[in-house]
Amino acid sequence: MSAEEQVAQQVSDLKIADKEEVSPTVFKSTEDFSVIHPLTDSWTLWYIKPPSGSKEDWKDLLTEVVTVSSVEEFWGAYNNLPKVSELPLRSDYALFKSNVRPEWEDVKNASGGKWVYQFRDNKAPIDDIWLNVLLGVIGGTMDTTQDPSVAREDQEINGVFVNVRRAGIRFNIWTKSKDLEKLRPIGLRFKELIKVKATDEVEFSGHSDGKSKNKIVV
Ligand code: MGP
């Protein structure tokens, strides 16, 4: 089995293993340690396989792997999936709120954009950085708009991508809007979570802005 087939097999095994019985949550009991810890949102992990030819439809590359709604489900999924460093070139992982597809076309992404940083050398601890990004997103520490005074539908982060590319591993934070006042603190927080220097720049661009227009850096 090739490395690429092994990754596909692990992804599909996890899809089958997903969801056993529903357990009581921590809100029901503060003493019973078998209870589960719900997340504020459900998140879906997607695997995007490398295109095998130039004519392949983007939609055919996407596989919905697993949806997690609790801390325990998150670790169950994370511990059974290939690490980013084991993925084939030109593949991606994406983790999105379960009501948003990881596509520009989704109505919740269409007016938004993404903060991006690409590690151009192969010395960065990519697996640790991706885990940091995942925890920052599901735990709500990445989304500086996620405080109790902000309505859920006004929160900015829809999801995150990691792209495995020859030029280097690229991390992307997809946002709902292009409102820079709200997005600048998220960009700065993103820099902290991926542990780049303050002088390194992360770049924001809108999904509909084209290649070079309207790029903002922090
Ligand atoms: P990419 O993964 O964002 O960048 O998109 P990459 O691989 O570095 O390549 P480049 O083209 O930006 O230099 C790769 C390709 O995947 C795009 O050109 C699209 O064909 C397709 N694609 C990626 N995304 C995130 C989408 C999407 O949301 N919708 C559609 N329709 N196609 C997408």
PDB file of C-alpha atoms and ligand atoms in Angstrom:
ATOM      1  CA  MET A   1       0.000   0.000   0.000  1.00  0.00           C
ATOM      2  CA  SER A   2       1.450   3.413  -0.909  1.00  0.00           C
ATOM      3  CA  ALA A   3       1.791   6.129   1.775  1.00  0.00           C
ATOM      4  CA  GLU A   4      -1.075   7.987   0.112  1.00  0.00           C
ATOM      5  CA  GLU A   5      -3.334   4.892   0.200  1.00  0.00           C
ATOM      6  CA  GLN A   6      -2.451   4.340   3.867  1.00  0.00           C
ATOM      7  CA  VAL A   7      -3.563   7.894   4.725  1.00  0.00           C
ATOM      8  CA  ALA A   8      -6.828   7.342   2.805  1.00  0.00           C
ATOM      9  CA  GLN A   9      -7.375   4.031   4.668  1.00  0.00           C
ATOM     10  CA  GLN A  10      -6.789   5.661   8.091  1.00  0.00           C
ATOM     11  CA  VAL A  11      -9.177   8.474   7.211  1.00  0.00           C
ATOM     12  CA  SER A  12     -11.876   6.039   6.117  1.00  0.00           C
ATOM     13  CA  ASP A  13     -11.374   3.754   9.183  1.00  0.00           C
ATOM     14  CA  LEU A  14     -11.995   6.771  11.390  1.00  0.00           C
ATOM     15  CA  LYS A  15     -15.199   7.592   9.532  1.00  0.00           C
ATOM     16  CA  ILE A  16     -16.521   4.117  10.329  1.00  0.00           C
ATOM     17  CA  ALA A  17     -15.369   4.245  13.969  1.00  0.00           C
ATOM     18  CA  ASP A  18     -16.991   7.659  14.505  1.00  0.00           C
ATOM     19  CA  LYS A  19     -19.825   8.021  17.054  1.00  0.00           C
ATOM     20  CA  GLU A  20     -20.453   5.336  19.618  1.00  0.00           C
ATOM     21  CA  GLU A  21     -22.913   5.907  22.423  1.00  0.00           C
ATOM     22  CA  VAL A  22     -23.851   9.355  23.748  1.00  0.00           C
ATOM     23  CA  SER A  23     -22.527  10.001  27.276  1.00  0.00           C
ATOM     24  CA  PRO A  24     -23.836  12.415  29.907  1.00  0.00           C
ATOM     25  CA  THR A  25     -22.073  15.785  29.849  1.00  0.00           C
ATOM     26  CA  VAL A  26     -20.019  17.460  32.566  1.00  0.00           C
ATOM     27  CA  PHE A  27     -22.941  19.782  33.196  1.00  0.00           C
ATOM     28  CA  LYS A  28     -24.915  16.834  34.559  1.00  0.00           C
ATOM     29  CA  SER A  29     -22.277  15.813  37.083  1.00  0.00           C
ATOM     30  CA  THR A  30     -19.215  17.600  38.454  1.00  0.00           C
ATOM     31  CA  GLU A  31     -18.011  14.498  40.295  1.00  0.00           C
ATOM     32  CA  ASP A  32     -18.279  11.739  37.729  1.00  0.00           C
ATOM     33  CA  PHE A  33     -15.112  11.777  35.612  1.00  0.00           C
ATOM     34  CA  SER A  34     -16.619   9.599  32.892  1.00  0.00           C
ATOM     35  CA  VAL A  35     -18.783  12.549  31.768  1.00  0.00           C
ATOM     36  CA  ILE A  36     -17.914  14.440  28.608  1.00  0.00           C
ATOM     37  CA  HIS A  37     -16.878  18.075  28.143  1.00  0.00           C
ATOM     38  CA  PRO A  38     -18.922  19.748  25.384  1.00  0.00           C
ATOM     39  CA  LEU A  39     -17.350  22.276  23.014  1.00  0.00           C
ATOM     40  CA  THR A  40     -19.150  25.560  22.386  1.00  0.00           C
ATOM     41  CA  ASP A  41     -19.488  24.531  18.713  1.00  0.00           C
ATOM     42  CA  SER A  42     -19.399  21.273  16.765  1.00  0.00           C
ATOM     43  CA  TRP A  43     -16.460  21.087  14.368  1.00  0.00           C
ATOM     44  CA  THR A  44     -16.024  18.910  11.276  1.00  0.00           C
ATOM     45  CA  LEU A  45     -12.662  17.684  10.079  1.00  0.00           C
ATOM     46  CA  TRP A  46     -12.214  17.381   6.314  1.00  0.00           C
ATOM     47  CA  TYR A  47      -9.446  15.727   4.316  1.00  0.00           C
ATOM     48  CA  ILE A  48      -8.700  17.116   0.871  1.00  0.00           C
ATOM     49  CA  LYS A  49      -6.784  14.594  -1.203  1.00  0.00           C
ATOM     50  CA  PRO A  50      -4.191  15.650  -3.785  1.00  0.00           C
ATOM     51  CA  PRO A  51      -5.642  16.213  -7.260  1.00  0.00           C
ATOM     52  CA  SER A  52      -4.635  13.388  -9.580  1.00  0.00           C
ATOM     53  CA  GLY A  53      -5.137  15.380 -12.782  1.00  0.00           C
ATOM     54  CA  SER A  54      -5.686  19.005 -13.733  1.00  0.00           C
ATOM     55  CA  LYS A  55      -9.339  18.429 -14.710  1.00  0.00           C
ATOM     56  CA  GLU A  56     -10.433  17.034 -11.335  1.00  0.00           C
ATOM     57  CA  ASP A  57     -13.389  18.742  -9.727  1.00  0.00           C
ATOM     58  CA  TRP A  58     -12.523  20.354  -6.354  1.00  0.00           C
ATOM     59  CA  LYS A  59     -15.669  18.892  -4.762  1.00  0.00           C
ATOM     60  CA  ASP A  60     -14.490  15.340  -5.536  1.00  0.00           C
ATOM     61  CA  LEU A  61     -11.324  15.917  -3.530  1.00  0.00           C
ATOM     62  CA  LEU A  62     -13.166  16.658  -0.267  1.00  0.00           C
ATOM     63  CA  THR A  63     -13.896  13.962   2.325  1.00  0.00           C
ATOM     64  CA  GLU A  64     -15.848  14.750   5.459  1.00  0.00           C
ATOM     65  CA  VAL A  65     -13.998  12.710   8.088  1.00  0.00           C
ATOM     66  CA  VAL A  66     -15.532  13.277  11.504  1.00  0.00           C
ATOM     67  CA  THR A  67     -17.575  15.799  13.497  1.00  0.00           C
ATOM     68  CA  VAL A  68     -16.616  16.450  17.108  1.00  0.00           C
ATOM     69  CA  SER A  69     -18.743  18.159  19.742  1.00  0.00           C
ATOM     70  CA  SER A  70     -16.735  17.433  22.875  1.00  0.00           C
ATOM     71  CA  VAL A  71     -13.146  17.517  24.079  1.00  0.00           C
ATOM     72  CA  GLU A  72     -13.151  13.716  24.309  1.00  0.00           C
ATOM     73  CA  GLU A  73     -14.396  13.274  20.736  1.00  0.00           C
ATOM     74  CA  PHE A  74     -11.745  15.714  19.543  1.00  0.00           C
ATOM     75  CA  TRP A  75      -8.880  13.721  21.131  1.00  0.00           C
ATOM     76  CA  GLY A  76     -10.406  10.430  19.957  1.00  0.00           C
ATOM     77  CA  ALA A  77     -10.319  11.711  16.382  1.00  0.00           C
ATOM     78  CA  TYR A  78      -6.966  13.503  16.636  1.00  0.00           C
ATOM     79  CA  ASN A  79      -5.177  10.470  18.095  1.00  0.00           C
ATOM     80  CA  ASN A  80      -6.388   8.211  15.282  1.00  0.00           C
ATOM     81  CA  LEU A  81      -5.573  10.414  12.314  1.00  0.00           C
ATOM     82  CA  PRO A  82      -2.332  10.751  10.370  1.00  0.00           C
ATOM     83  CA  LYS A  83      -0.235  13.757  11.442  1.00  0.00           C
ATOM     84  CA  VAL A  84       0.204  16.645   8.998  1.00  0.00           C
ATOM     85  CA  SER A  85       3.844  15.556   8.541  1.00  0.00           C
ATOM     86  CA  GLU A  86       2.537  12.178   7.233  1.00  0.00           C
ATOM     87  CA  LEU A  87       0.168  13.642   4.628  1.00  0.00           C
ATOM     88  CA  PRO A  88       0.994  13.519   0.915  1.00  0.00           C
ATOM     89  CA  LEU A  89       2.062  16.660  -0.953  1.00  0.00           C
ATOM     90  CA  ARG A  90      -0.835  18.799  -2.252  1.00  0.00           C
ATOM     91  CA  SER A  91      -3.292  17.455   0.335  1.00  0.00           C
ATOM     92  CA  ASP A  92      -5.004  19.502   3.081  1.00  0.00           C
ATOM     93  CA  TYR A  93      -6.802  19.116   6.352  1.00  0.00           C
ATOM     94  CA  ALA A  94      -9.572  21.565   7.194  1.00  0.00           C
ATOM     95  CA  LEU A  95     -11.496  21.947  10.447  1.00  0.00           C
ATOM     96  CA  PHE A  96     -14.691  23.984  10.089  1.00  0.00           C
ATOM     97  CA  LYS A  97     -17.742  24.712  12.172  1.00  0.00           C
ATOM     98  CA  SER A  98     -20.075  21.853  11.334  1.00  0.00           C
ATOM     99  CA  ASN A  99     -22.559  24.169   9.591  1.00  0.00           C
ATOM    100  CA  VAL A 100     -19.926  25.635   7.224  1.00  0.00           C
ATOM    101  CA  ARG A 101     -18.296  23.814   4.292  1.00  0.00           C
ATOM    102  CA  PRO A 102     -14.581  24.481   3.721  1.00  0.00           C
ATOM    103  CA  GLU A 103     -15.263  26.275   0.436  1.00  0.00           C
ATOM    104  CA  TRP A 104     -15.328  29.890  -0.781  1.00  0.00           C
ATOM    105  CA  GLU A 105     -18.790  29.161  -2.179  1.00  0.00           C
ATOM    106  CA  ASP A 106     -20.388  28.517   1.222  1.00  0.00           C
ATOM    107  CA  VAL A 107     -22.563  31.519   1.994  1.00  0.00           C
ATOM    108  CA  LYS A 108     -20.860  31.909   5.383  1.00  0.00           C
ATOM    109  CA  ASN A 109     -17.412  32.176   3.721  1.00  0.00           C
ATOM    110  CA  ALA A 110     -18.360  34.116   0.592  1.00  0.00           C
ATOM    111  CA  SER A 111     -17.869  37.630   2.045  1.00  0.00           C
ATOM    112  CA  GLY A 112     -14.879  36.652   4.161  1.00  0.00           C
ATOM    113  CA  GLY A 113     -11.214  35.933   3.722  1.00  0.00           C
ATOM    114  CA  LYS A 114      -8.235  34.278   5.329  1.00  0.00           C
ATOM    115  CA  TRP A 115      -5.153  34.975   7.392  1.00  0.00           C
ATOM    116  CA  VAL A 116      -2.277  32.978   5.934  1.00  0.00           C
ATOM    117  CA  TYR A 117       1.241  32.035   6.969  1.00  0.00           C
ATOM    118  CA  GLN A 118       3.525  29.626   5.098  1.00  0.00           C
ATOM    119  CA  PHE A 119       6.534  27.976   6.733  1.00  0.00           C
ATOM    120  CA  ARG A 120       9.124  27.996   3.978  1.00  0.00           C
ATOM    121  CA  ASP A 121      11.745  25.859   5.715  1.00  0.00           C
ATOM    122  CA  ASN A 122      11.213  22.317   6.946  1.00  0.00           C
ATOM    123  CA  LYS A 123      12.519  22.958  10.456  1.00  0.00           C
ATOM    124  CA  ALA A 124       9.258  24.192  12.004  1.00  0.00           C
ATOM    125  CA  PRO A 125       7.458  21.683  14.319  1.00  0.00           C
ATOM    126  CA  ILE A 126       4.475  21.495  11.981  1.00  0.00           C
ATOM    127  CA  ASP A 127       2.506  18.819  13.875  1.00  0.00           C
ATOM    128  CA  ASP A 128       2.706  20.787  17.147  1.00  0.00           C
ATOM    129  CA  ILE A 129       1.743  24.002  15.367  1.00  0.00           C
ATOM    130  CA  TRP A 130      -1.325  22.385  13.724  1.00  0.00           C
ATOM    131  CA  LEU A 131      -2.407  21.001  17.112  1.00  0.00           C
ATOM    132  CA  ASN A 132      -1.999  24.478  18.621  1.00  0.00           C
ATOM    133  CA  VAL A 133      -4.136  25.939  15.845  1.00  0.00           C
ATOM    134  CA  LEU A 134      -6.814  23.251  16.314  1.00  0.00           C
ATOM    135  CA  LEU A 135      -6.938  23.769  20.079  1.00  0.00           C
ATOM    136  CA  GLY A 136      -7.000  27.543  19.644  1.00  0.00           C
ATOM    137  CA  VAL A 137      -9.989  27.220  17.346  1.00  0.00           C
ATOM    138  CA  ILE A 138     -12.096  24.627  19.182  1.00  0.00           C
ATOM    139  CA  GLY A 139     -11.259  26.173  22.556  1.00  0.00           C
ATOM    140  CA  GLY A 140     -12.194  29.647  21.321  1.00  0.00           C
ATOM    141  CA  THR A 141      -8.871  31.294  22.222  1.00  0.00           C
ATOM    142  CA  MET A 142      -8.040  32.090  18.585  1.00  0.00           C
ATOM    143  CA  ASP A 143     -11.298  33.920  17.932  1.00  0.00           C
ATOM    144  CA  THR A 144     -10.977  37.222  19.736  1.00  0.00           C
ATOM    145  CA  THR A 145     -14.597  37.935  18.777  1.00  0.00           C
ATOM    146  CA  GLN A 146     -15.715  34.899  20.780  1.00  0.00           C
ATOM    147  CA  ASP A 147     -16.693  36.415  24.093  1.00  0.00           C
ATOM    148  CA  PRO A 148     -20.048  36.153  25.810  1.00  0.00           C
ATOM    149  CA  SER A 149     -21.074  39.633  24.669  1.00  0.00           C
ATOM    150  CA  VAL A 150     -20.777  38.661  20.982  1.00  0.00           C
ATOM    151  CA  ALA A 151     -23.683  36.779  19.406  1.00  0.00           C
ATOM    152  CA  ARG A 152     -22.663  33.416  18.001  1.00  0.00           C
ATOM    153  CA  GLU A 153     -23.513  34.388  14.445  1.00  0.00           C
ATOM    154  CA  ASP A 154     -21.184  37.426  14.746  1.00  0.00           C
ATOM    155  CA  GLN A 155     -18.128  35.357  15.643  1.00  0.00           C
ATOM    156  CA  GLU A 156     -15.476  35.582  12.970  1.00  0.00           C
ATOM    157  CA  ILE A 157     -13.637  32.265  12.633  1.00  0.00           C
ATOM    158  CA  ASN A 158     -15.385  29.734  10.376  1.00  0.00           C
ATOM    159  CA  GLY A 159     -12.519  27.292  10.128  1.00  0.00           C
ATOM    160  CA  VAL A 160      -8.873  26.552   9.491  1.00  0.00           C
ATOM    161  CA  PHE A 161      -6.861  24.855   6.763  1.00  0.00           C
ATOM    162  CA  VAL A 162      -3.416  23.382   6.603  1.00  0.00           C
ATOM    163  CA  ASN A 163      -2.077  22.970   3.050  1.00  0.00           C
ATOM    164  CA  VAL A 164       0.823  20.559   2.446  1.00  0.00           C
ATOM    165  CA  ARG A 165       2.729  22.104  -0.442  1.00  0.00           C
ATOM    166  CA  ARG A 166       6.196  21.720  -1.932  1.00  0.00           C
ATOM    167  CA  ALA A 167       6.954  25.366  -1.144  1.00  0.00           C
ATOM    168  CA  GLY A 168       6.146  24.759   2.537  1.00  0.00           C
ATOM    169  CA  ILE A 169       3.306  24.024   4.946  1.00  0.00           C
ATOM    170  CA  ARG A 170       0.674  26.785   4.887  1.00  0.00           C
ATOM    171  CA  PHE A 171      -1.798  27.577   7.674  1.00  0.00           C
ATOM    172  CA  ASN A 172      -5.002  29.530   6.957  1.00  0.00           C
ATOM    173  CA  ILE A 173      -7.629  30.979   9.276  1.00  0.00           C
ATOM    174  CA  TRP A 174     -10.903  31.529   7.396  1.00  0.00           C
ATOM    175  CA  THR A 175     -13.079  34.371   8.606  1.00  0.00           C
ATOM    176  CA  LYS A 176     -16.671  35.352   8.055  1.00  0.00           C
ATOM    177  CA  SER A 177     -16.021  38.994   7.170  1.00  0.00           C
ATOM    178  CA  LYS A 178     -13.266  41.301   5.951  1.00  0.00           C
ATOM    179  CA  ASP A 179     -13.794  43.715   8.829  1.00  0.00           C
ATOM    180  CA  LEU A 180     -10.198  44.551   9.695  1.00  0.00           C
ATOM    181  CA  GLU A 181     -10.989  46.101  13.023  1.00  0.00           C
ATOM    182  CA  LYS A 182     -12.247  42.683  14.171  1.00  0.00           C
ATOM    183  CA  LEU A 183      -9.712  40.675  12.209  1.00  0.00           C
ATOM    184  CA  ARG A 184      -6.449  42.366  13.222  1.00  0.00           C
ATOM    185  CA  PRO A 185      -6.539  40.932  16.791  1.00  0.00           C
ATOM    186  CA  ILE A 186      -7.229  37.480  15.301  1.00  0.00           C
ATOM    187  CA  GLY A 187      -4.201  37.863  13.007  1.00  0.00           C
ATOM    188  CA  LEU A 188      -2.018  38.789  15.980  1.00  0.00           C
ATOM    189  CA  ARG A 189      -3.341  35.858  18.013  1.00  0.00           C
ATOM    190  CA  PHE A 190      -2.716  33.543  15.030  1.00  0.00           C
ATOM    191  CA  LYS A 191       0.946  34.687  15.049  1.00  0.00           C
ATOM    192  CA  GLU A 192       1.248  33.811  18.727  1.00  0.00           C
ATOM    193  CA  LEU A 193      -0.306  30.356  18.259  1.00  0.00           C
ATOM    194  CA  ILE A 194       1.962  29.421  15.347  1.00  0.00           C
ATOM    195  CA  LYS A 195       4.924  30.848  17.310  1.00  0.00           C
ATOM    196  CA  VAL A 196       6.412  33.062  14.602  1.00  0.00           C
ATOM    197  CA  LYS A 197       8.502  36.119  15.408  1.00  0.00           C
ATOM    198  CA  ALA A 198       6.745  39.459  15.897  1.00  0.00           C
ATOM    199  CA  THR A 199       8.636  40.691  12.811  1.00  0.00           C
ATOM    200  CA  ASP A 200       7.270  37.840  10.630  1.00  0.00           C
ATOM    201  CA  GLU A 201       4.129  38.780   8.771  1.00  0.00           C
ATOM    202  CA  VAL A 202       0.822  36.960   8.414  1.00  0.00           C
ATOM    203  CA  GLU A 203      -1.235  38.116   5.468  1.00  0.00           C
ATOM    204  CA  PHE A 204      -4.972  38.650   5.070  1.00  0.00           C
ATOM    205  CA  SER A 205      -6.829  38.578   1.780  1.00  0.00           C
ATOM    206  CA  GLY A 206     -10.508  38.317   0.894  1.00  0.00           C
ATOM    207  CA  HIS A 207     -11.636  35.187  -0.969  1.00  0.00           C
ATOM    208  CA  SER A 208     -12.999  37.350  -3.788  1.00  0.00           C
ATOM    209  CA  ASP A 209     -10.094  39.829  -3.927  1.00  0.00           C
ATOM    210  CA  GLY A 210      -7.913  38.103  -6.555  1.00  0.00           C
ATOM    211  CA  LYS A 211      -4.212  37.316  -6.200  1.00  0.00           C
ATOM    212  CA  SER A 212      -2.529  40.552  -5.180  1.00  0.00           C
ATOM    213  CA  LYS A 213      -5.186  43.133  -4.337  1.00  0.00           C
ATOM    214  CA  ASN A 214      -6.122  44.323  -0.865  1.00  0.00           C
ATOM    215  CA  LYS A 215      -3.601  42.255   1.075  1.00  0.00           C
ATOM    216  CA  ILE A 216      -3.144  43.333   4.677  1.00  0.00           C
ATOM    217  CA  VAL A 217      -0.307  42.163   6.929  1.00  0.00           C
ATOM    218  CA  VAL A 218       0.246  42.209  10.689  1.00  0.00           C
TER     219      VAL A 218
HETATM  220  P1  MGP B   1      -5.361  26.193  -2.748  1.00  0.00           P
HETATM  221  O1  MGP B   1      -5.252  24.898  -2.061  1.00  0.00           O
HETATM  222  O2  MGP B   1      -6.014  27.296  -2.019  1.00  0.00           O
HETATM  223  O3  MGP B   1      -3.946  26.727  -3.218  1.00  0.00           O
HETATM  224  O4  MGP B   1      -6.172  25.984  -4.065  1.00  0.00           O
HETATM  225  P2  MGP B   1      -2.656  26.026  -3.875  1.00  0.00           P
HETATM  226  O5  MGP B   1      -2.818  24.547  -3.931  1.00  0.00           O
HETATM  227  O6  MGP B   1      -1.440  26.471  -3.198  1.00  0.00           O
HETATM  228  O7  MGP B   1      -2.698  26.520  -5.328  1.00  0.00           O
HETATM  229  P3  MGP B   1      -2.892  27.960  -5.988  1.00  0.00           P
HETATM  230  O8  MGP B   1      -3.810  27.661  -7.141  1.00  0.00           O
HETATM  231  O9  MGP B   1      -3.487  28.911  -5.000  1.00  0.00           O
HETATM  232  O10 MGP B   1      -1.537  28.387  -6.414  1.00  0.00           O
HETATM  233  C1  MGP B   1      -5.815  25.047  -5.059  1.00  0.00           C
HETATM  234  C2  MGP B   1      -6.960  24.874  -6.007  1.00  0.00           C
HETATM  235  O11 MGP B   1      -8.000  24.121  -5.354  1.00  0.00           O
HETATM  236  C3  MGP B   1      -7.620  26.153  -6.443  1.00  0.00           C
HETATM  237  O12 MGP B   1      -6.974  26.728  -7.558  1.00  0.00           O
HETATM  238  C4  MGP B   1      -9.030  25.660  -6.776  1.00  0.00           C
HETATM  239  O13 MGP B   1      -9.035  25.022  -8.040  1.00  0.00           O
HETATM  240  C5  MGP B   1      -9.265  24.585  -5.731  1.00  0.00           C
HETATM  241  N1  MGP B   1      -9.932  25.148  -4.542  1.00  0.00           N
HETATM  242  C6  MGP B   1      -9.391  25.412  -3.341  1.00  0.00           C
HETATM  243  N2  MGP B   1     -10.349  25.889  -2.517  1.00  0.00           N
HETATM  244  C7  MGP B   1     -10.173  26.271  -1.132  1.00  0.00           C
HETATM  245  C8  MGP B   1     -11.532  25.926  -3.212  1.00  0.00           C
HETATM  246  C9  MGP B   1     -12.859  26.333  -2.873  1.00  0.00           C
HETATM  247  O14 MGP B   1     -13.166  26.756  -1.768  1.00  0.00           O
HETATM  248  N3  MGP B   1     -13.771  26.214  -3.861  1.00  0.00           N
HETATM  249  C10 MGP B   1     -13.451  25.747  -5.127  1.00  0.00           C
HETATM  250  N4  MGP B   1     -14.391  25.673  -6.030  1.00  0.00           N
HETATM  251  N5  MGP B   1     -12.203  25.350  -5.443  1.00  0.00           N
HETATM  252  C11 MGP B   1     -11.241  25.450  -4.504  1.00  0.00           C
END
